[in-house]
Short mmCIF file of C-alpha atoms (C1' of nucleotides) in Angstrom, two decimals:
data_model
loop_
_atom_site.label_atom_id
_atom_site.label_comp_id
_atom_site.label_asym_id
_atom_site.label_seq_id
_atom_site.Cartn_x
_atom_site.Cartn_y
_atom_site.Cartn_z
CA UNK A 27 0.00 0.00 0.00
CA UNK A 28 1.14 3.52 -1.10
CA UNK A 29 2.19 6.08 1.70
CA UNK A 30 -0.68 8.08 0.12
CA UNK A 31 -3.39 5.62 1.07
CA UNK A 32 -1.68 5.31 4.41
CA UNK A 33 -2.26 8.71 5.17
CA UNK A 34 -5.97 8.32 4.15
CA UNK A 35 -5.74 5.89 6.57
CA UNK A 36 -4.94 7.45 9.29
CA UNK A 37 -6.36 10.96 8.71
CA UNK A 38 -10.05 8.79 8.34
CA UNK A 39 -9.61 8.19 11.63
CA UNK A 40 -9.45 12.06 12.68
CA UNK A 41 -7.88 15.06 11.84
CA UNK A 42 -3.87 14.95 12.03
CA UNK A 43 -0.65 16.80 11.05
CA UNK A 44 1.90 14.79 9.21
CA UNK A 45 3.96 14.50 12.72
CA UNK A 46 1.15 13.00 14.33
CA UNK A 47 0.35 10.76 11.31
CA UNK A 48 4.09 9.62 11.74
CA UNK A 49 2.86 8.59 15.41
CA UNK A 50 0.40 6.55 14.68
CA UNK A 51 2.79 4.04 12.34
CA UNK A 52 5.13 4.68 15.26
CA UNK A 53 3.21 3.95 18.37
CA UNK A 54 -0.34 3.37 16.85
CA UNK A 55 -2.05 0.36 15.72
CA UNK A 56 -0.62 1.02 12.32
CA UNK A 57 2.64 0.34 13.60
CA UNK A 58 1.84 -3.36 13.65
CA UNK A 59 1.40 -3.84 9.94
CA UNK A 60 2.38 -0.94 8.35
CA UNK A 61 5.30 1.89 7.93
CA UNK A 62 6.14 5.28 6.62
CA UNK A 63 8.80 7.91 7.38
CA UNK A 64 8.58 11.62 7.29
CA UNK A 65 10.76 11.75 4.08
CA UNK A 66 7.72 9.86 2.29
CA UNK A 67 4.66 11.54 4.43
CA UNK A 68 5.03 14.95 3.98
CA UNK A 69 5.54 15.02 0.00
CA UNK A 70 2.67 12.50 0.05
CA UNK A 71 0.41 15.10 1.98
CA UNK A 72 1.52 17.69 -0.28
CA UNK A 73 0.41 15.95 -3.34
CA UNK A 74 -2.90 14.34 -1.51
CA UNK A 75 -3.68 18.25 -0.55
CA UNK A 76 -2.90 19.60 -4.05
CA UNK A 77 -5.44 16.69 -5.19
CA UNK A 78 -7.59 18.00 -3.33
CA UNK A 79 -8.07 14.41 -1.10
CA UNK A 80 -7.41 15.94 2.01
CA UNK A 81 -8.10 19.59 3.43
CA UNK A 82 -4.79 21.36 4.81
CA UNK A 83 -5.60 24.18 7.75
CA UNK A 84 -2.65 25.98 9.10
CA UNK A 85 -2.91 26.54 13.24
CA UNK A 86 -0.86 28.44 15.09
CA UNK A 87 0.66 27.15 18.58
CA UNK A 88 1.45 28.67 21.95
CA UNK A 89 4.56 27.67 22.57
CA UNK A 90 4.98 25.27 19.71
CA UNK A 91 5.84 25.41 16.25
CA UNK A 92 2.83 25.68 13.69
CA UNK A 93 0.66 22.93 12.48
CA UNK A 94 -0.75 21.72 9.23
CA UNK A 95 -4.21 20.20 10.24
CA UNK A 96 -5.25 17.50 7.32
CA UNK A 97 -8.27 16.40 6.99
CA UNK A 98 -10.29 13.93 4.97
CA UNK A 99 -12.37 15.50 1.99
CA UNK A 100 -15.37 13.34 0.77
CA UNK A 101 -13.06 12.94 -2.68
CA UNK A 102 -10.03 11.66 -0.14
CA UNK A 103 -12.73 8.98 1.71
CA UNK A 104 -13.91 8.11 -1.55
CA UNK A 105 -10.53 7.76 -2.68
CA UNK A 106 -9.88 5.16 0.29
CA UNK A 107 -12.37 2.95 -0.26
CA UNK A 108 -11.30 2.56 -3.87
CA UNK A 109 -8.01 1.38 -2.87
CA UNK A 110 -9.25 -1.17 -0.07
CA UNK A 111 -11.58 -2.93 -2.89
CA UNK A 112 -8.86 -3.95 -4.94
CA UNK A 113 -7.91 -7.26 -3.47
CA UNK A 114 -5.13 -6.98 -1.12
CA UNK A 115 -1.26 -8.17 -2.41
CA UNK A 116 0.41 -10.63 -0.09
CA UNK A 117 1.89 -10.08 3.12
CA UNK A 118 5.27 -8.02 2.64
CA UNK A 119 7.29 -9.80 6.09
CA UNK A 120 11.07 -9.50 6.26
CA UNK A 121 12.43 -10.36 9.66
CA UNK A 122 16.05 -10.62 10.64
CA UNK A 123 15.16 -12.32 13.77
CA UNK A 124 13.56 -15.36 12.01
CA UNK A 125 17.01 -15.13 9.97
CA UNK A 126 19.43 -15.24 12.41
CA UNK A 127 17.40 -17.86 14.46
CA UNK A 128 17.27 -19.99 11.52
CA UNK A 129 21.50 -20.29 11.60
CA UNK A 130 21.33 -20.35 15.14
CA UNK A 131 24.09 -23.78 15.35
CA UNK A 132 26.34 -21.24 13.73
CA UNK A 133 26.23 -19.06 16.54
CA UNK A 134 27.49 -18.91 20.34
CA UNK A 135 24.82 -20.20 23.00
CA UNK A 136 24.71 -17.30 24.93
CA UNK A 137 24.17 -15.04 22.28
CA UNK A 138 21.35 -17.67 21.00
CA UNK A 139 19.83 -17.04 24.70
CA UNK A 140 20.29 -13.11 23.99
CA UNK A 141 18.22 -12.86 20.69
CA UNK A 142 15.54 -15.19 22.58
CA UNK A 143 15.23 -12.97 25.37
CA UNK A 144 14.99 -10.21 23.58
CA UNK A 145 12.40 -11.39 21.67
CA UNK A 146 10.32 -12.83 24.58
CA UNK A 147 10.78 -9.11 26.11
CA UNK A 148 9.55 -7.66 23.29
CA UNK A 149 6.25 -9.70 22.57
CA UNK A 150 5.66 -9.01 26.42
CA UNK A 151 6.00 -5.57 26.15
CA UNK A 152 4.02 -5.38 22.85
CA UNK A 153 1.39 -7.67 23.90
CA UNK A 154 1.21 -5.23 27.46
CA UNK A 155 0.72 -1.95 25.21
CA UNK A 156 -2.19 -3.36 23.42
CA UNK A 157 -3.77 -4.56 26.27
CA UNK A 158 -4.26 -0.93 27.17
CA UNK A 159 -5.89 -0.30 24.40
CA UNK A 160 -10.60 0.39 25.00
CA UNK A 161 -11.98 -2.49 22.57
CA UNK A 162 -15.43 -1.38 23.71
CA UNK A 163 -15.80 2.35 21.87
CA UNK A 164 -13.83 0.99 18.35
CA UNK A 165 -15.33 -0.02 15.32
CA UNK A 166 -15.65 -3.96 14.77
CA UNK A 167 -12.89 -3.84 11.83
CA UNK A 168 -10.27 -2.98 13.84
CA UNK A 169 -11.11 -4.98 17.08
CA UNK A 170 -10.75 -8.45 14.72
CA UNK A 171 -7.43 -6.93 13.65
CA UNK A 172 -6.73 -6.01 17.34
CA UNK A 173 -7.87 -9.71 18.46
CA UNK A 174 -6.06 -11.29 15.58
CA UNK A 175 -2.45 -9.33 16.18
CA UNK A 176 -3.00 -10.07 19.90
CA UNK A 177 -3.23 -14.04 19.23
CA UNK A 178 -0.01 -13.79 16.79
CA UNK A 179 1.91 -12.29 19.82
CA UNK A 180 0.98 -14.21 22.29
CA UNK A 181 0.82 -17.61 20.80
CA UNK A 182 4.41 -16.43 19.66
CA UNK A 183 5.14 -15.92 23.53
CA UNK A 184 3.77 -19.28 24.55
CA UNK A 185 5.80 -21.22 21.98
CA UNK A 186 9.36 -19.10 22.59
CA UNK A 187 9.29 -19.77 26.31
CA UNK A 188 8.04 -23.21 26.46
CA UNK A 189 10.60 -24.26 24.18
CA UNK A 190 13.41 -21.84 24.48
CA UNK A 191 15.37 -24.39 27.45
CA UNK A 192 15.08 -27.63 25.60
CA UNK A 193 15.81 -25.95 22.34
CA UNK A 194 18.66 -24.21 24.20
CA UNK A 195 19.80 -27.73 26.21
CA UNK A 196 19.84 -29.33 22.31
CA UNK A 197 22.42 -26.79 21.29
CA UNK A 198 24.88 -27.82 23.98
CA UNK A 199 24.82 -30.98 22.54
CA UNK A 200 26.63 -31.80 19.55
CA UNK A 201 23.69 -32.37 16.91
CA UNK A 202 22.77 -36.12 16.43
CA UNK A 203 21.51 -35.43 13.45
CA UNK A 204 21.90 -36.63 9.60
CA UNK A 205 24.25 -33.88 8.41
CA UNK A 206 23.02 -31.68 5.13
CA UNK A 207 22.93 -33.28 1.89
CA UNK A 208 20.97 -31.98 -0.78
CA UNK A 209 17.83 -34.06 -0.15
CA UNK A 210 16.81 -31.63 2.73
CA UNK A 211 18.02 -28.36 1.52
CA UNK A 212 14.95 -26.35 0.49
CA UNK A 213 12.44 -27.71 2.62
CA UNK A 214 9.11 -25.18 2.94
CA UNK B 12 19.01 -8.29 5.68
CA UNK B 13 20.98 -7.32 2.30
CA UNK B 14 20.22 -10.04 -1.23
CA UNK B 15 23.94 -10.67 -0.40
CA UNK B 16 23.69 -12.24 3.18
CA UNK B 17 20.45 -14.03 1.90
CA UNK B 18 22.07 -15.35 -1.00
CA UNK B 19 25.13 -16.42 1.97
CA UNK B 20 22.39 -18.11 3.95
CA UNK B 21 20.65 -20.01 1.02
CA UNK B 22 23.80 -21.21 0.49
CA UNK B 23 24.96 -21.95 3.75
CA UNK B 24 22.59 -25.00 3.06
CA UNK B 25 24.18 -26.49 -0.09
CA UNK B 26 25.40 -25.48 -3.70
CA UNK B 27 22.79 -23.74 -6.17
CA UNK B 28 21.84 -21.26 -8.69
CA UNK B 29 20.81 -18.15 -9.20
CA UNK B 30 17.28 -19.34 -10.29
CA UNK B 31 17.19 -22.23 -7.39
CA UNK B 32 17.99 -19.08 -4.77
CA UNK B 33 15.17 -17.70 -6.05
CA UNK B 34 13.35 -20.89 -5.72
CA UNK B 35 13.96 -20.46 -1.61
CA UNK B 36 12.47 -17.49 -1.23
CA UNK B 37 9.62 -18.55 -3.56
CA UNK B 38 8.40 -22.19 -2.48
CA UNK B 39 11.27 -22.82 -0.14
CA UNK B 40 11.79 -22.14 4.59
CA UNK B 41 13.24 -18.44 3.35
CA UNK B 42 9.66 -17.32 1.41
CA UNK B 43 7.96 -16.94 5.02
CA UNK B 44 10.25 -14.09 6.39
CA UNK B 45 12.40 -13.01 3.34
CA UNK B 46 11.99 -12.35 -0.25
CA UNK B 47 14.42 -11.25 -3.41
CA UNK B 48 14.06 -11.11 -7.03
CA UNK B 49 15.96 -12.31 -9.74
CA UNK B 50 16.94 -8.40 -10.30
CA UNK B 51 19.07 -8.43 -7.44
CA UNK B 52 19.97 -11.93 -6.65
CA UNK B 53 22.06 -12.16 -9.98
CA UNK B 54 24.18 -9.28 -9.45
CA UNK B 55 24.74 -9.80 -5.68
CA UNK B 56 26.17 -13.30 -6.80
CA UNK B 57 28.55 -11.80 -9.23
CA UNK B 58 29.52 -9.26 -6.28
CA UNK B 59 30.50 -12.08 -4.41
CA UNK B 60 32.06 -14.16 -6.76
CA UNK B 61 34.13 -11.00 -7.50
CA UNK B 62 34.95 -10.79 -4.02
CA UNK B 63 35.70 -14.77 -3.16
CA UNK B 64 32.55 -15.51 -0.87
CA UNK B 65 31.04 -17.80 -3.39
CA UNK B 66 32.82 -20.49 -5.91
CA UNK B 67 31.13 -20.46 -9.33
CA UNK B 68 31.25 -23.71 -11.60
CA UNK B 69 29.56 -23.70 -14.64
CA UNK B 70 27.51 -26.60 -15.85
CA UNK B 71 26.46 -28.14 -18.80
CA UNK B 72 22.72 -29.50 -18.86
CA UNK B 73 21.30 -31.88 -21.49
CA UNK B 74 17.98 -30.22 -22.69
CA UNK B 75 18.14 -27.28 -20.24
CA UNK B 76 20.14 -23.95 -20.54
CA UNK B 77 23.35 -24.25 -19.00
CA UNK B 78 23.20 -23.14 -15.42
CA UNK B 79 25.97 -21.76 -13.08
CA UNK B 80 25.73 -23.40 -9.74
CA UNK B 81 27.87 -21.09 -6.46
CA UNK B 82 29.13 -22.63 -3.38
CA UNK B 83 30.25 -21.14 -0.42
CA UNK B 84 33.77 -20.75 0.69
CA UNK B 85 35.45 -20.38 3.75
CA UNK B 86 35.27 -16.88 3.51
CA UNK B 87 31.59 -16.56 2.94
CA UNK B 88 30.90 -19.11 5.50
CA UNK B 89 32.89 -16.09 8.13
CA UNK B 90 30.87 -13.54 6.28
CA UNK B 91 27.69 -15.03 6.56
CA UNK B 92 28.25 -15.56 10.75
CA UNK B 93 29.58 -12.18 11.01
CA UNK B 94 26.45 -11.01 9.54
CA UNK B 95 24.43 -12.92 12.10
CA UNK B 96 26.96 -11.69 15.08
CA UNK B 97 25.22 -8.37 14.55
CA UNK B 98 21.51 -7.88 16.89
CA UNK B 99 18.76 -8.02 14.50
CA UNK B 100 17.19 -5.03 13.51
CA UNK B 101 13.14 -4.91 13.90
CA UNK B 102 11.07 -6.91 11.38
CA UNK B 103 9.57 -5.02 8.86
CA UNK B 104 5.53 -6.35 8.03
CA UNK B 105 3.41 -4.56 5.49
CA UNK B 106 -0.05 -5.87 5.54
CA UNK B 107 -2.50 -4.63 2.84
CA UNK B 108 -4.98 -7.46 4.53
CA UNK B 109 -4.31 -5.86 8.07
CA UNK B 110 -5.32 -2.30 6.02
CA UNK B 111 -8.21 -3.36 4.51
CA UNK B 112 -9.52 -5.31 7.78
CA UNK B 113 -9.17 -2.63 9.98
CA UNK B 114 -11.75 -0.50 7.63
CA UNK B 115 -13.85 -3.49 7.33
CA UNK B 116 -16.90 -1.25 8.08
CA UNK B 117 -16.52 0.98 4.91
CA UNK B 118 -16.41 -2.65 2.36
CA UNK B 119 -19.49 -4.24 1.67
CA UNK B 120 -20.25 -7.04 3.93
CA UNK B 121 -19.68 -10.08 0.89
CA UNK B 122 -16.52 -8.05 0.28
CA UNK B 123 -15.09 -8.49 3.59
CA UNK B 124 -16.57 -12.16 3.84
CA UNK B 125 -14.07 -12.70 0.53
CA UNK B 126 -11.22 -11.25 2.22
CA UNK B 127 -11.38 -13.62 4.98
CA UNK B 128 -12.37 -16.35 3.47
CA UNK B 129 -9.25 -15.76 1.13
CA UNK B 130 -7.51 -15.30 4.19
CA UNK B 131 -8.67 -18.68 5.64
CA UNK B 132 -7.72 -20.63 3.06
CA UNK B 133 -3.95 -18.79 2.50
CA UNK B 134 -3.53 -20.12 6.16
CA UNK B 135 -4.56 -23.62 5.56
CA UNK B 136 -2.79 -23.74 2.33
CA UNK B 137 0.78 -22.63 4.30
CA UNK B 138 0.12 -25.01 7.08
CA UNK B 139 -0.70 -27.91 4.88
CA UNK B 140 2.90 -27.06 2.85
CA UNK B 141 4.73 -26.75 6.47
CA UNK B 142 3.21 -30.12 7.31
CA UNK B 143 4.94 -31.61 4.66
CA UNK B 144 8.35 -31.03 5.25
CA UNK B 145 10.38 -33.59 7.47
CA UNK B 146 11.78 -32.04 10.62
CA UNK B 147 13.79 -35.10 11.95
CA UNK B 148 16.76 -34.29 10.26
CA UNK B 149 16.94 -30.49 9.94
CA UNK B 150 18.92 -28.54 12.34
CA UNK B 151 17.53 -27.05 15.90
CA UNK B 152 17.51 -23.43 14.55
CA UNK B 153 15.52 -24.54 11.27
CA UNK B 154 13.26 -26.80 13.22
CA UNK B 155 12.51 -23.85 16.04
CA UNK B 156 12.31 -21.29 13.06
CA UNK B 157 9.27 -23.89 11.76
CA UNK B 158 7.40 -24.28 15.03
CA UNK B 159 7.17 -21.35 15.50
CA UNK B 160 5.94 -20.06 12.15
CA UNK B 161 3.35 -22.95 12.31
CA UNK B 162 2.17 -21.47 15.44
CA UNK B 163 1.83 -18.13 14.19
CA UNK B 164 -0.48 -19.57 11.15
CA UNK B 165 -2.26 -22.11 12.96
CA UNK B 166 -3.13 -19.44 15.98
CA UNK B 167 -4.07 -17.14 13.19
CA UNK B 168 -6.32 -19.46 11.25
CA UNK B 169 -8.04 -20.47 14.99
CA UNK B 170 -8.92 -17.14 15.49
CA UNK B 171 -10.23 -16.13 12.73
CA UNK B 172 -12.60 -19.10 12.15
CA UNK B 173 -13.98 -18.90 15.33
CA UNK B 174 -14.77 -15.20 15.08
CA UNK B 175 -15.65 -15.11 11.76
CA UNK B 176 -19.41 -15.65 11.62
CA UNK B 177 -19.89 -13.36 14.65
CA UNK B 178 -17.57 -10.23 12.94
CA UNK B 179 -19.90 -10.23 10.39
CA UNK B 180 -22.91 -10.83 11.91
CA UNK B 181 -21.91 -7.69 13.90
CA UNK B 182 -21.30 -6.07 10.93
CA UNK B 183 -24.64 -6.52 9.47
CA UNK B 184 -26.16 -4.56 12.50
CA UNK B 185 -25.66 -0.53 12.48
CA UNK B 186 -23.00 -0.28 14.89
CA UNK B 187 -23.94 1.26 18.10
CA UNK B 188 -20.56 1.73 18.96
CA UNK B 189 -19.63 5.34 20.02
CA UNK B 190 -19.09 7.73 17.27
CA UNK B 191 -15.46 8.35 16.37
CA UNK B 192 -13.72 10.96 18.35
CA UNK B 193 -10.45 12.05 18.98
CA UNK B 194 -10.53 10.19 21.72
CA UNK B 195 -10.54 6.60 20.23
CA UNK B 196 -8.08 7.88 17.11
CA UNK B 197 -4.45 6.44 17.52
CA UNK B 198 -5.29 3.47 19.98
CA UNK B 199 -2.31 0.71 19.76
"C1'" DA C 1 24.49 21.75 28.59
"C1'" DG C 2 22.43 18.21 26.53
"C1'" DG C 3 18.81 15.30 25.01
"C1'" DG C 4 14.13 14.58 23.79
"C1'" DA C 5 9.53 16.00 22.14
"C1'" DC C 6 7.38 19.03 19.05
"C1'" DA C 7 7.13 20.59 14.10
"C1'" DT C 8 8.05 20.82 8.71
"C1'" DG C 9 10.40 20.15 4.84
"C1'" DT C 10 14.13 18.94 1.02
"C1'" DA C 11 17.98 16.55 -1.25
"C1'" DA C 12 20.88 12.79 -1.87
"C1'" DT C 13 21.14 8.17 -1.94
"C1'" DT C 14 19.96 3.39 -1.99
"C1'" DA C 15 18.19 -0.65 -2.66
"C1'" DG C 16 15.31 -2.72 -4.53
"C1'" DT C 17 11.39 -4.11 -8.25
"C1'" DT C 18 9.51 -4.57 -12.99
"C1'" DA C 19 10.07 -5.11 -17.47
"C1'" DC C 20 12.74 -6.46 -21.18
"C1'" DA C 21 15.75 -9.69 -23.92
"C1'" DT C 22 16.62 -14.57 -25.27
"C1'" DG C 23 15.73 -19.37 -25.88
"C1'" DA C 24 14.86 -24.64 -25.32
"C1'" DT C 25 11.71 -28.10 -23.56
"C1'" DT C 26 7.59 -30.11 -21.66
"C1'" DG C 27 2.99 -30.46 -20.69
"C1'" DT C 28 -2.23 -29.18 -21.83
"C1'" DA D 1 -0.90 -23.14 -29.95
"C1'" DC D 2 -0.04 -21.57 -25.44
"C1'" DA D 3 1.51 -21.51 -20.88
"C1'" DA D 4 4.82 -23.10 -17.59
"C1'" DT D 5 9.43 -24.44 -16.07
"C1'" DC D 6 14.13 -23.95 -16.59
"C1'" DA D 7 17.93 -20.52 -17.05
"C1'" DT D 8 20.71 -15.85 -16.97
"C1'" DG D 9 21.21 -11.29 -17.21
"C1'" DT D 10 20.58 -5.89 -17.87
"C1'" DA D 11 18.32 -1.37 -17.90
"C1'" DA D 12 14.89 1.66 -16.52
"C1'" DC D 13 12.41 3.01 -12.97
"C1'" DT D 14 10.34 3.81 -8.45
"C1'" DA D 15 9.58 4.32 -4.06
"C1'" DA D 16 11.21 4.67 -0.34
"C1'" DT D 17 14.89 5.80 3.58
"C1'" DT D 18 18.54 8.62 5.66
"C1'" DA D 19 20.55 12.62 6.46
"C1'" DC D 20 20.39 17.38 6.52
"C1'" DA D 21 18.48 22.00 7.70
"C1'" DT D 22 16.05 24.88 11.27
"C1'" DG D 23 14.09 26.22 15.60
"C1'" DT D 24 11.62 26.30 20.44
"C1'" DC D 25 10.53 24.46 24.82
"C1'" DC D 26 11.02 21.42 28.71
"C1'" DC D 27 13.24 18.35 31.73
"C1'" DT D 28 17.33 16.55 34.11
#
DNA sequence: AGGGACATGTAATTAGTTACATGATTGT
DNA sequence: ACAATCATGTAACTAATTACATGTCCCT
């Protein structure tokens, strides 16, 4: 999805400036599945405004710098729902983590035990920060996504730490196992 | 992660080509959490061919173009684990399914049915091609790597068939959900 | 005095994708 | 006859990120 229909997105949800729009794929629930910097979102407002998509009010600040407001025009809504009828592309998912875990017999145990830590620490953390989060006053759309993203984390939890000591036990060990031949090289 | 350390890692696991590396990230363990096209896989190989990572051999095929099949050297075997040394940075997810979900309430109701039956069935597709693969003699990192993707999809796929019916049910009825506010806007 | 939050914007760079170019073989 | 699989590679393009530029206020 274009940064453009990102910041449909968000600004469908309310009013923003391009720094808070930057928040909410920072801290908000956009963060979870989607990204954008401010290199990308503020040419992208500029063209969305000049489109006339969104509405662009300047507002001056006690003790702050100014503010663009944007908000949604009934073109720019309009403009959002044509882009969420097109059936969605795949999932874009790059991870590092899964990466490195993947060669993890190529790596010291204790910095094995690090990355798994680290990632146990940080599905608690994320999983803590949406709990926070009022199901009751938002629209049923994003409570399923809420729900869904919630099981993903903490089924990811569960399986880390109940296996993280035997998997970490099995490392000590010398592998048993059939070394690699090309029989088991590209397995799904 | 960089084509080149991907290319590294595919290779880590055995000799191949250019078109078999792309074959990893396509069918193969690599297409759930990285992806690369044959646009940069090719010239990353002849970067590290240049620079002694990978061994190139060239091979003649009966009744098939000839093919050029890299190996891993010492060298790229140090490069590859110095890559991995290095704490991995976030995952990057982009989610046009997560998008469109989360403004379920603006799709028609046998539009959003679509998406997650589509949905549905990607998950039980994946799970039925994980199921496949023989863990007994694949490394710890590999196997932990697949148990814990499976529990990601499986989780995924629990959840949303059990609140499937229901979401759209709820759908159906005009929502007497508070009114959007500012508020409810950037909830995590 | 130094860092972080607030606030907007541009320019340089990069790292990739998509499309093109070529061509045999096998299956439908 | 047409699409798919096998096989390699380049060129054009795009869409983003990173870094830079500027400035105030607040907290430690």
């Amino acid at each position: 999805m274009d940064v453009r229909t990102l910041c449909l997105g968000v600004l469908y949800q309310g009013e923003a400036s391009g720094y808070e729009i930057k928040k909410a794929f920072e801290e908000g629930a956009f963060s979870h599945f989607q990204d954008a910097s401010f290199g990308s979102i503020y040419p992208a407002l500029g063209r969305l405004s000049s489109e006339g998509l969104v509405d662009c009010t300047q507002m001056a600040q006690e003790k702050r710098p100014d503010k663009k407001v944007y908000k949604l025009t009934d073109k720019g809504n309009d403009a959002l729902i044509t882009s969420i009828l097109v059936p969605p592309s795949p999932d874009k998912y790059a991870s590092d983590f899964f990466f490195v875990l993947y060669f993890a017999e190529l790596l010291p145990i204790p910095q094995v035990a690090l990355l798994l830590d680290q990632r146990i620490t940080f599905y608690k953390n994320t999983i803590e920060r949406m709990s926070e989060c009022d199901l009751s006053t938002i629209p049923e759309g994003r409570q399923l996504c809420h729900g869904l993203g919630m099981t993903v984390y903490q089924s990811s939890l569960d399986y880390l730490e109940k296996h993280k000591d035997s998997f970490l036990n099995k490392l000590k060990i010398p592998s048993q196992n059939t070394p690699f031949t090309n029989s088991n090289r590209h397995a799904s």
